[in-house]
PDB file of C-alpha atoms and ligand atoms in Angstrom:
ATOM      1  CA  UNK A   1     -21.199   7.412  20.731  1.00 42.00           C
ATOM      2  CA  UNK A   2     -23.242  10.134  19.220  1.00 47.00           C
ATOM      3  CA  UNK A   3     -26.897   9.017  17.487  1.00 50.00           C
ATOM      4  CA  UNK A   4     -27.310   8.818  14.508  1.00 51.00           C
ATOM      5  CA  UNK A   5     -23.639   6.581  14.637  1.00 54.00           C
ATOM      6  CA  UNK A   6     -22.112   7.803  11.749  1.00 54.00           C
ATOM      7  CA  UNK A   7     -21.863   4.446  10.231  1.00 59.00           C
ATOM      8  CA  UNK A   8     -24.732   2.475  10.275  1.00 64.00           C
ATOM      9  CA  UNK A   9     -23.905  -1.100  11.434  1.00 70.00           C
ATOM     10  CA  UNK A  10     -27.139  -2.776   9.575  1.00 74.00           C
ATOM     11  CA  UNK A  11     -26.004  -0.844   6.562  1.00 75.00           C
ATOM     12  CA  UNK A  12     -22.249  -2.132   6.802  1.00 76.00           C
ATOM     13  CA  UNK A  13     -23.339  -5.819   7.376  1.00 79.00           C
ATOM     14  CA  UNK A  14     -25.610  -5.007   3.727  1.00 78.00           C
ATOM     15  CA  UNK A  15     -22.359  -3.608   2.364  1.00 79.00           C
ATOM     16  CA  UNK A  16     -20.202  -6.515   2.765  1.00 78.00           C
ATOM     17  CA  UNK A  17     -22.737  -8.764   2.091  1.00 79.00           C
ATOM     18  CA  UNK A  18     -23.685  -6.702  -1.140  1.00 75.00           C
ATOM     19  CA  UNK A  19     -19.682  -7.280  -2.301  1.00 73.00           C
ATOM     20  CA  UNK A  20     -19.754 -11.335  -0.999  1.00 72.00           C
ATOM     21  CA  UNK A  21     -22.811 -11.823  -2.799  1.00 69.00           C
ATOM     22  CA  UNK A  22     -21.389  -9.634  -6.254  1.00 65.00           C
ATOM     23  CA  UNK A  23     -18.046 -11.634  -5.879  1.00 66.00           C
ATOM     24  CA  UNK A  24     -19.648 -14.926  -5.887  1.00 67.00           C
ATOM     25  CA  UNK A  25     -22.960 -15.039  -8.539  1.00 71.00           C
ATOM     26  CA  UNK A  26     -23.390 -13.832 -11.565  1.00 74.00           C
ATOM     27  CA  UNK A  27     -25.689 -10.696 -11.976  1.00 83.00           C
ATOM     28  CA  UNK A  28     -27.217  -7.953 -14.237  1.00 90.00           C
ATOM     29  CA  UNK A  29     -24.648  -5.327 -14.900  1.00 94.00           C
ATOM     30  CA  UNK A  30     -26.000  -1.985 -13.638  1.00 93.00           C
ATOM     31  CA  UNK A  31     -25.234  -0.052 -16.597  1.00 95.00           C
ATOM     32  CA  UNK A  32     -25.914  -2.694 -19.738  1.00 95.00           C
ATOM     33  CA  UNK A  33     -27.756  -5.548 -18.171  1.00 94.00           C
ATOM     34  CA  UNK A  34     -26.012  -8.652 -19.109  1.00 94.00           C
ATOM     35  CA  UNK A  35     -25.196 -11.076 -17.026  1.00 92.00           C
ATOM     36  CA  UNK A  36     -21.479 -10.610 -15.094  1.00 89.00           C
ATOM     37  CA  UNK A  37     -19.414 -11.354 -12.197  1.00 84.00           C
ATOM     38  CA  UNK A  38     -19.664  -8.378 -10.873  1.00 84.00           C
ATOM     39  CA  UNK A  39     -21.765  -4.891 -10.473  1.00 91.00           C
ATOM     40  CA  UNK A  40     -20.251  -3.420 -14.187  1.00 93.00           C
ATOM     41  CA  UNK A  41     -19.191  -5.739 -16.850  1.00 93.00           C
ATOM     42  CA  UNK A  42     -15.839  -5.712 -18.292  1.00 92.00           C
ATOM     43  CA  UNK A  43     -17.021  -3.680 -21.432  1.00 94.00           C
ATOM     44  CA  UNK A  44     -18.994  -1.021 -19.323  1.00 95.00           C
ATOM     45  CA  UNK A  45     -15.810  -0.646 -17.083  1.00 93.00           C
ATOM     46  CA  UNK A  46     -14.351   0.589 -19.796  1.00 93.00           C
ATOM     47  CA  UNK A  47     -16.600   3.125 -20.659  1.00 93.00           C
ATOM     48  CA  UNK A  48     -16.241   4.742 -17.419  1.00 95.00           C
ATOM     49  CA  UNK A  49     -14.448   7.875 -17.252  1.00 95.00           C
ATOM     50  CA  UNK A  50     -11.426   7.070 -15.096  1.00 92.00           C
ATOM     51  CA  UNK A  51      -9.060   9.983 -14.536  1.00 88.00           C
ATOM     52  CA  UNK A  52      -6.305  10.069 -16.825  1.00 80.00           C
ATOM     53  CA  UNK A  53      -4.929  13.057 -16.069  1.00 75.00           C
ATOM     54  CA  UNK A  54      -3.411  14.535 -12.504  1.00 74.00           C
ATOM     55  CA  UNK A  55      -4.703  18.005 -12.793  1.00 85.00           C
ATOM     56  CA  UNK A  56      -3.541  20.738 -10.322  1.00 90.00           C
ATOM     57  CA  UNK A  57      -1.890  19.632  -7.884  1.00 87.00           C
ATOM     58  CA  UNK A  58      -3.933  20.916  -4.788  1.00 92.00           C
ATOM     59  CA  UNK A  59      -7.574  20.361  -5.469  1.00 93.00           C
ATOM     60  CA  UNK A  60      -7.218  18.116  -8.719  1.00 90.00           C
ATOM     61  CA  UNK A  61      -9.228  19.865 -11.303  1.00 88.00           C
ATOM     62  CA  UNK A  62      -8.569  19.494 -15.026  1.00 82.00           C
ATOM     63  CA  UNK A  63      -8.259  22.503 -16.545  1.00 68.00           C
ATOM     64  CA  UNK A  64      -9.912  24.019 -20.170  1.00 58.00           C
ATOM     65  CA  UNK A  65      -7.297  25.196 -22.016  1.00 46.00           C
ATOM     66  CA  UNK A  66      -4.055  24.495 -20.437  1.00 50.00           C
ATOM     67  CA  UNK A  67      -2.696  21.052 -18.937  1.00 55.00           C
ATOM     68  CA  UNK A  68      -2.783  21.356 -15.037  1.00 61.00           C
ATOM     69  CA  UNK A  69      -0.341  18.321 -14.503  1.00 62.00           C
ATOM     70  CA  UNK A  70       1.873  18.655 -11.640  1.00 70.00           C
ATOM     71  CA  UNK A  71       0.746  22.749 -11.312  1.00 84.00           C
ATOM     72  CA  UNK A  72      -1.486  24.691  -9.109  1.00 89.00           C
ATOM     73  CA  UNK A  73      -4.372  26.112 -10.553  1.00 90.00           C
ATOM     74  CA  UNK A  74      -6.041  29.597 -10.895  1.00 89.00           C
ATOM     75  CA  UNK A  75      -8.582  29.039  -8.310  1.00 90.00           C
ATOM     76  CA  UNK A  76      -6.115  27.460  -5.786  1.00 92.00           C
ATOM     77  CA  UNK A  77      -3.726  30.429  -6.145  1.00 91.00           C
ATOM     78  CA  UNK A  78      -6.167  32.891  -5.337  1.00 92.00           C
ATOM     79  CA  UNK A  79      -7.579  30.643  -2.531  1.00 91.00           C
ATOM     80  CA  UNK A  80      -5.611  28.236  -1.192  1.00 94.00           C
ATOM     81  CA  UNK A  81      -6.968  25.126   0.115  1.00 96.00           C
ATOM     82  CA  UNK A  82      -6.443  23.853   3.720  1.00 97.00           C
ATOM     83  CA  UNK A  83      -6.371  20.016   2.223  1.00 97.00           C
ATOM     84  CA  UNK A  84      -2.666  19.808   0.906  1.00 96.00           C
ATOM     85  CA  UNK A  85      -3.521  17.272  -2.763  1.00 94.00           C
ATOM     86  CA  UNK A  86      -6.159  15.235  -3.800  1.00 94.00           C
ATOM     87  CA  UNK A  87      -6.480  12.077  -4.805  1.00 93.00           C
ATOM     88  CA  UNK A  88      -9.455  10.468  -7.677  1.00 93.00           C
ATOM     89  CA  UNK A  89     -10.474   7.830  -9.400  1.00 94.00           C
ATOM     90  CA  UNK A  90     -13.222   9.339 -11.458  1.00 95.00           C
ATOM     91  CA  UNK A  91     -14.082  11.925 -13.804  1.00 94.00           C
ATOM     92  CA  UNK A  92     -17.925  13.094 -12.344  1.00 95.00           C
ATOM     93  CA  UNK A  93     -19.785  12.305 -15.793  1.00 95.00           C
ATOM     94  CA  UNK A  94     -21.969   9.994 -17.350  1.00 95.00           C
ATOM     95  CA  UNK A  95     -22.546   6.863 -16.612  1.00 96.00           C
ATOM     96  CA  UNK A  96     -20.253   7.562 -13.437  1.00 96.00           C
ATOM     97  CA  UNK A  97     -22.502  10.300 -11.887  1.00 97.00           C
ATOM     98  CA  UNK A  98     -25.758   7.908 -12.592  1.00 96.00           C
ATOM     99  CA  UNK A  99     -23.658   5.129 -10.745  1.00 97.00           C
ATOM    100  CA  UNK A 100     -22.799   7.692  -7.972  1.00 97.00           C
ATOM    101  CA  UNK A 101     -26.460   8.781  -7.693  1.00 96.00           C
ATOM    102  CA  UNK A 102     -27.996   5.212  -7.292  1.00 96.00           C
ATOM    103  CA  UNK A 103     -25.352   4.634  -4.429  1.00 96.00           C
ATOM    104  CA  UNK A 104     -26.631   7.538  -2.525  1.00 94.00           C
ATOM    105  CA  UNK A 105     -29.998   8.160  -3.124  1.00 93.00           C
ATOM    106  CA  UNK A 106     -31.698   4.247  -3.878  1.00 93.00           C
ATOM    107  CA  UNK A 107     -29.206   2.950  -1.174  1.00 93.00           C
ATOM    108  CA  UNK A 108     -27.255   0.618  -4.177  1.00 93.00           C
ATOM    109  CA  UNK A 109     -24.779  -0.254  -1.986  1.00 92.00           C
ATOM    110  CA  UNK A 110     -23.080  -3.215  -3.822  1.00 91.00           C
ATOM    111  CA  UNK A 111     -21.604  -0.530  -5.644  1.00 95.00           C
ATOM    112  CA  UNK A 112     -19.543   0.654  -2.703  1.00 95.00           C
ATOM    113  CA  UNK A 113     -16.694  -2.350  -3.843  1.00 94.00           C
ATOM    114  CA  UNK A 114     -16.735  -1.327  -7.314  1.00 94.00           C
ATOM    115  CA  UNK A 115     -15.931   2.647  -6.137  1.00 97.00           C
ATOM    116  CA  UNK A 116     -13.602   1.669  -3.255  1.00 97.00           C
ATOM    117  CA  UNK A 117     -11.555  -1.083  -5.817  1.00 95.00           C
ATOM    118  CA  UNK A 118     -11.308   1.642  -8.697  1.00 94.00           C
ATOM    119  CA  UNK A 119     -10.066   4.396  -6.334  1.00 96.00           C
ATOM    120  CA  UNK A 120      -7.438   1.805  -4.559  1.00 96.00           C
ATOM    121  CA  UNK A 121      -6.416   0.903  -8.451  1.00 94.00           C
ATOM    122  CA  UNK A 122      -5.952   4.535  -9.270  1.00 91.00           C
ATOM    123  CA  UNK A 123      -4.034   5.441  -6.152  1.00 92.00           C
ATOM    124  CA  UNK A 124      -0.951   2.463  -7.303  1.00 90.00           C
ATOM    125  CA  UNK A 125      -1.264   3.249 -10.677  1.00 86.00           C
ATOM    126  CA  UNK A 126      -0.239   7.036 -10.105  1.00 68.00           C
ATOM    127  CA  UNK A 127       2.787   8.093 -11.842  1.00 58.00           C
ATOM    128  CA  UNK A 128       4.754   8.450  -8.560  1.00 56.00           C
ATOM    129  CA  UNK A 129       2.784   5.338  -7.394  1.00 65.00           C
ATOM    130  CA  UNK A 130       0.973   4.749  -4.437  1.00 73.00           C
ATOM    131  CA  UNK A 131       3.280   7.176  -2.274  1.00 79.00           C
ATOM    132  CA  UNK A 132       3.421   7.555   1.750  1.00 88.00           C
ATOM    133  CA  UNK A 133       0.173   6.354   3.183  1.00 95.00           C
ATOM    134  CA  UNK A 134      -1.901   8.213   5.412  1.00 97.00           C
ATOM    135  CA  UNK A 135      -1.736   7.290   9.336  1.00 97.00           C
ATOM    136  CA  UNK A 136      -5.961   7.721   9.570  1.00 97.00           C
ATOM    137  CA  UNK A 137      -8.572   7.537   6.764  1.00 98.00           C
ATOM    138  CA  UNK A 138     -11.489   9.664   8.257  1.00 98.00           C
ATOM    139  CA  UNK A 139     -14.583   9.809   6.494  1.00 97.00           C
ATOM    140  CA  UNK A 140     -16.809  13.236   5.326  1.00 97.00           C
ATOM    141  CA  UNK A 141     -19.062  13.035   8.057  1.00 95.00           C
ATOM    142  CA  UNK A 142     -22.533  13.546   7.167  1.00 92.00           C
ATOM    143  CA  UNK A 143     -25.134  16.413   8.888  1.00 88.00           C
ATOM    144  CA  UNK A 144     -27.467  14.711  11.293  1.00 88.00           C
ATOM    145  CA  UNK A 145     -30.458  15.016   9.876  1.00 89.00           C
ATOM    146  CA  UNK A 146     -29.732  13.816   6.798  1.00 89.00           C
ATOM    147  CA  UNK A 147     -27.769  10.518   7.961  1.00 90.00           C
ATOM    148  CA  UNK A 148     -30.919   9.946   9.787  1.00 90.00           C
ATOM    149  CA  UNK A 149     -32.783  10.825   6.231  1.00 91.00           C
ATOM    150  CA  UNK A 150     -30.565   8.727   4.340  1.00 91.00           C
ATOM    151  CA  UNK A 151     -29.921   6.186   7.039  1.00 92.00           C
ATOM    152  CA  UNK A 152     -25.823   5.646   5.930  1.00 94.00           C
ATOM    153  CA  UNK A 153     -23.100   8.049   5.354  1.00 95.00           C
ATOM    154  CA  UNK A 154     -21.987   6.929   2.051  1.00 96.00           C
ATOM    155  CA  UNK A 155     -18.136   8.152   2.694  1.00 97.00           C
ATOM    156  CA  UNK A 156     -17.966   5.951   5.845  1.00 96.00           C
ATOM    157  CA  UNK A 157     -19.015   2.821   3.629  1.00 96.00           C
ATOM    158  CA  UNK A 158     -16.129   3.933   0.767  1.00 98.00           C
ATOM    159  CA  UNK A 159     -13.873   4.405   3.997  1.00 98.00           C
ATOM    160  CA  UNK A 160     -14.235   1.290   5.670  1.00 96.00           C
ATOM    161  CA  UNK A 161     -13.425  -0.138   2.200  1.00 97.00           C
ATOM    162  CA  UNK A 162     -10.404   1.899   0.869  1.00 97.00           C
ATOM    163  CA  UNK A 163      -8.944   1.451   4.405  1.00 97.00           C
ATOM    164  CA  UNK A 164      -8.941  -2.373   4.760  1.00 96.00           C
ATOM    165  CA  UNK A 165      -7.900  -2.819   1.039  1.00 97.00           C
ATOM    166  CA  UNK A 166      -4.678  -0.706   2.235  1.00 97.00           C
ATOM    167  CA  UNK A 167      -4.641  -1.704   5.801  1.00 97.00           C
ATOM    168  CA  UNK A 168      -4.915   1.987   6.882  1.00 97.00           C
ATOM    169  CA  UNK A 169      -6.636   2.654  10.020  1.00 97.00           C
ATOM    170  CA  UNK A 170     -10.477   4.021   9.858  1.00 97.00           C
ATOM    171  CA  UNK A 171     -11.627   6.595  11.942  1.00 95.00           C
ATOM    172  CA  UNK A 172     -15.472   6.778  11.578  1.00 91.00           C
ATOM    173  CA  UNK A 173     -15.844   9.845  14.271  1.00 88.00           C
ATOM    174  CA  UNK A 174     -12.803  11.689  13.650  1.00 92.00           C
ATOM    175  CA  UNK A 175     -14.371  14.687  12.120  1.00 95.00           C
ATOM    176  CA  UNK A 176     -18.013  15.591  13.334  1.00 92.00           C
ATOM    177  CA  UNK A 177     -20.263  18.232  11.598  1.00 90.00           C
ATOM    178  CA  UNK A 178     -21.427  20.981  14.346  1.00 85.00           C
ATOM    179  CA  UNK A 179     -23.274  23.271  11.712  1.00 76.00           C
ATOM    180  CA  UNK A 180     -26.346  21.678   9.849  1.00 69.00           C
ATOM    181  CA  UNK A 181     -25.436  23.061   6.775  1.00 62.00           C
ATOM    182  CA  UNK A 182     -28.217  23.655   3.923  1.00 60.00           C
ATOM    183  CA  UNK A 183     -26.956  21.108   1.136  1.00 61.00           C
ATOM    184  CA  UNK A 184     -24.808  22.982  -1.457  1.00 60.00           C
ATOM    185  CA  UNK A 185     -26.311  21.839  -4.780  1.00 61.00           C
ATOM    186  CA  UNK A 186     -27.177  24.994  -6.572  1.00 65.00           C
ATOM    187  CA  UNK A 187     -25.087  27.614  -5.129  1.00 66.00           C
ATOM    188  CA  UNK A 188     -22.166  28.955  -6.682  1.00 70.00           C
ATOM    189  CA  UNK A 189     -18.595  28.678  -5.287  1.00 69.00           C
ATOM    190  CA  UNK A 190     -18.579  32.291  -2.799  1.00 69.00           C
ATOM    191  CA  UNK A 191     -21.885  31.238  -1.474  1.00 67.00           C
ATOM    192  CA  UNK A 192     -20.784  27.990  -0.955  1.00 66.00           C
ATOM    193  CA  UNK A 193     -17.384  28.910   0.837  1.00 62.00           C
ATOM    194  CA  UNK A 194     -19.196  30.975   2.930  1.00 63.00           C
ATOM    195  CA  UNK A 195     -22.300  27.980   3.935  1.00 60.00           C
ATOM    196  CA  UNK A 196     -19.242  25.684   4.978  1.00 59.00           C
ATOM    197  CA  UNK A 197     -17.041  28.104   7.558  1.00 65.00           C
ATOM    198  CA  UNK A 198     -16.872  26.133  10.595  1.00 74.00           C
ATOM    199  CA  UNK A 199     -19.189  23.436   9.881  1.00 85.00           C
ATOM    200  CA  UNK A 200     -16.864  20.711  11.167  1.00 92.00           C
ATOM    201  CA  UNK A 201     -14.952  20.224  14.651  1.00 89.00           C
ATOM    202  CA  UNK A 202     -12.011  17.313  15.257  1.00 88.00           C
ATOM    203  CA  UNK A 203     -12.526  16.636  19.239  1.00 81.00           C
ATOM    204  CA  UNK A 204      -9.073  14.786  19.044  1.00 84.00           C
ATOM    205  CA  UNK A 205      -5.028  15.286  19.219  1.00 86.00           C
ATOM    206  CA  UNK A 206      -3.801  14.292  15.674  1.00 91.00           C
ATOM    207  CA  UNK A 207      -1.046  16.058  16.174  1.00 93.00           C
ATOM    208  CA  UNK A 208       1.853  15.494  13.465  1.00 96.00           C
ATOM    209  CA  UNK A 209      -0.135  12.597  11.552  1.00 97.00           C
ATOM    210  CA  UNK A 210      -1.173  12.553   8.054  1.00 97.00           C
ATOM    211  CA  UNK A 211      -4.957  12.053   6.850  1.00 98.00           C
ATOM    212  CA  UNK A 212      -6.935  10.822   4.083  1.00 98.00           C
ATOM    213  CA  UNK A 213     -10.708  12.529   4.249  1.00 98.00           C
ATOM    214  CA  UNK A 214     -12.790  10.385   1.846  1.00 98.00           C
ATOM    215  CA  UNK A 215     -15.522  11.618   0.237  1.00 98.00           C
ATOM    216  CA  UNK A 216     -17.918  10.597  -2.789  1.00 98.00           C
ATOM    217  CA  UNK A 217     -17.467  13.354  -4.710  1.00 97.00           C
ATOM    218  CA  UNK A 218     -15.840  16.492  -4.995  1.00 95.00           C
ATOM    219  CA  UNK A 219     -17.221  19.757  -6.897  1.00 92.00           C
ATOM    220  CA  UNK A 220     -15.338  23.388  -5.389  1.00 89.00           C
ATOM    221  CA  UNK A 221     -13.827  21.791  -2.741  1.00 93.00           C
ATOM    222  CA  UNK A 222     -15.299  24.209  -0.290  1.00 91.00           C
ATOM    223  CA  UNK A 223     -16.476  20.959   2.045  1.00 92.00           C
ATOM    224  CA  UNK A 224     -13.423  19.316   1.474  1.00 96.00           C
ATOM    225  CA  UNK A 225     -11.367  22.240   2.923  1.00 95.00           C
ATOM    226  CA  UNK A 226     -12.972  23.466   5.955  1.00 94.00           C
ATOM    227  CA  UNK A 227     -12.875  19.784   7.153  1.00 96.00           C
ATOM    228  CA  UNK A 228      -9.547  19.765   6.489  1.00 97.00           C
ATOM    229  CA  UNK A 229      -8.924  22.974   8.602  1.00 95.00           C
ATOM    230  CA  UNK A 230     -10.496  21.590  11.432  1.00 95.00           C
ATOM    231  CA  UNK A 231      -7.989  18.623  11.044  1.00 96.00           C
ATOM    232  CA  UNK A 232      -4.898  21.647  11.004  1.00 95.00           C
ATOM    233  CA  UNK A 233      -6.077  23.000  13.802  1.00 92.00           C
ATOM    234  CA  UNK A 234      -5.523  19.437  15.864  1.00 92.00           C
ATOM    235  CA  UNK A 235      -2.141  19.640  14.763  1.00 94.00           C
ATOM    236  CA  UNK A 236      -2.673  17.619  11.656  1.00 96.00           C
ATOM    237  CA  UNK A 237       0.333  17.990   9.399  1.00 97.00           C
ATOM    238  CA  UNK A 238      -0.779  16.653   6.132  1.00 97.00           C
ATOM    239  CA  UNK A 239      -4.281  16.322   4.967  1.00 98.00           C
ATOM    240  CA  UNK A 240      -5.129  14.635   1.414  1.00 97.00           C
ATOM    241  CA  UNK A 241      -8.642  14.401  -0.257  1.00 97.00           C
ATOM    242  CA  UNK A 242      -9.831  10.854  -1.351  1.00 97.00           C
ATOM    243  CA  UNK A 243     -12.514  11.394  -3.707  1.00 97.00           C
ATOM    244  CA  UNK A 244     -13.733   9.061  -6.184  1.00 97.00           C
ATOM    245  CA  UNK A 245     -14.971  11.226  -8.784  1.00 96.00           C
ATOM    246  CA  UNK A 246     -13.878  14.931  -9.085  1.00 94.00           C
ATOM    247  CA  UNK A 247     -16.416  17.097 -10.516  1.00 91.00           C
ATOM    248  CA  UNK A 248     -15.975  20.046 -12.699  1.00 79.00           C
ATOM    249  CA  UNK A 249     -16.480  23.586 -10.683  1.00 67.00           C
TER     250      UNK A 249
HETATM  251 ZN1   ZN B 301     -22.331  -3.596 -18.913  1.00 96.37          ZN
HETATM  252 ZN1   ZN B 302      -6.548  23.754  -7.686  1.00 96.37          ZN
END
């Protein structure tokens, strides 16, 4: 096993305990403050933007002017992703993103049960409903550096989750990262597709098996799809992206 593990076991015990303890007492919800049972009230809940709409078909965006539903898109055409559909639960806007943000960056991880419940909710309530599952859920494996920074890789957390909700088999080290890449926040989508090339290896033989790669969030897809060509190139045959919120490019 590789240091830093890429899930922290400290962090996972905090995580379950985090969703025990939110199950079973009442508590402030995160975005109102009144008292619930549960991390978001009912009413809040409701004010979340879930995804409504399917998007294109490949990397899930929503497009401006015309309805994407069941098409691929523009960008997609021109650049075709190595992940073959995505999956969401989330729209990446307000209060979501502020939810997102206090997951990764304060540690709030009783809100990894919220994120993994909505996302399992919004995979069986797809119109062609919840569909083949994948053989292996592997999770975006975070740079060194900063899992060491941050201590957990939040996608690990989300996996663990999503994958004993479905009873789909985890694997935490599937994909590693062999390029510290300089985080992608502020570039646009060429210099981002160029940061990722070959940033991830798959040391294993997943030959013929289908994959779920969960991630937080999703913005070009650049990430998603060089870890999902270093899944093709172990023989993977199908590779979907679990996000739970989808951000606009
Ligand atoms: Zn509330
Ligand atoms: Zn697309």
């Amino acid at each position: 096993m590789g240091w830093p593990p890429s899930v922290n076991e400290p962090m996972l015990m905090f995580a379950r305990a985090a969703r025990l303890f939110a199950q079973a007492m009442p508590q402030d919800c995160q975005l109102c403050g009144i008292s619930c049972a549960g991390t978001i009230c009912e009413s809040c809940k409701t004010d979340l933007p879930i995804r409504s709409e399917s998007g294109c078909k490949c990397c899930g965006q929503i497009g401006d002017e015309q309805s994407l539903a069941g098409e691929t898109c523009g960008d997609c055409l021109t650049n075709l992703p190595h992940f073959d559909t995505t999956k969401t639960a989330f729209v990446y806007a307000f209060p979501l993103d502020k939810l997102i943000q206090s997951f990764k960056f304060n540690a709030n991880l009783s809100l990894v049960g919220m994120f993994a419940d909505q996302f399992v909710a919004s995979l069986k309530s797809g119109s062609h409903g919840i569909g083949a599952l994948p053989d292996i859920i592997i999770p975006m494996p975070l740079a060194k550096r900063r899992l060491a920074a941050r201590g957990f890789n939040q996608s690990a957390l989300l996996a663990r989750d999503i994958g004993k909700q479905l009873g789909v088999k985890v694997e935490s080290r599937g994909l590693v990262r062999v390029r510290d890449t300089p985080p992608q926040a502020g570039l646009d989508r060429e210099a981002r597709l160029a940061n990722m090339k070959d940033a991830f290896d798959c040391g294993q033989d997943l030959a013929g098996l289908r994959i779920a790669i969960v991630d937080d969030v999703m913005t070009t897809g650049a990430t998603m799809s060089d870890a999902a060509r270093a899944l093709k190139k172990q023989g993977v045959s199908h590779v979907e992206a679990w996000v739970i919120a989808r951000a606009s490019k």
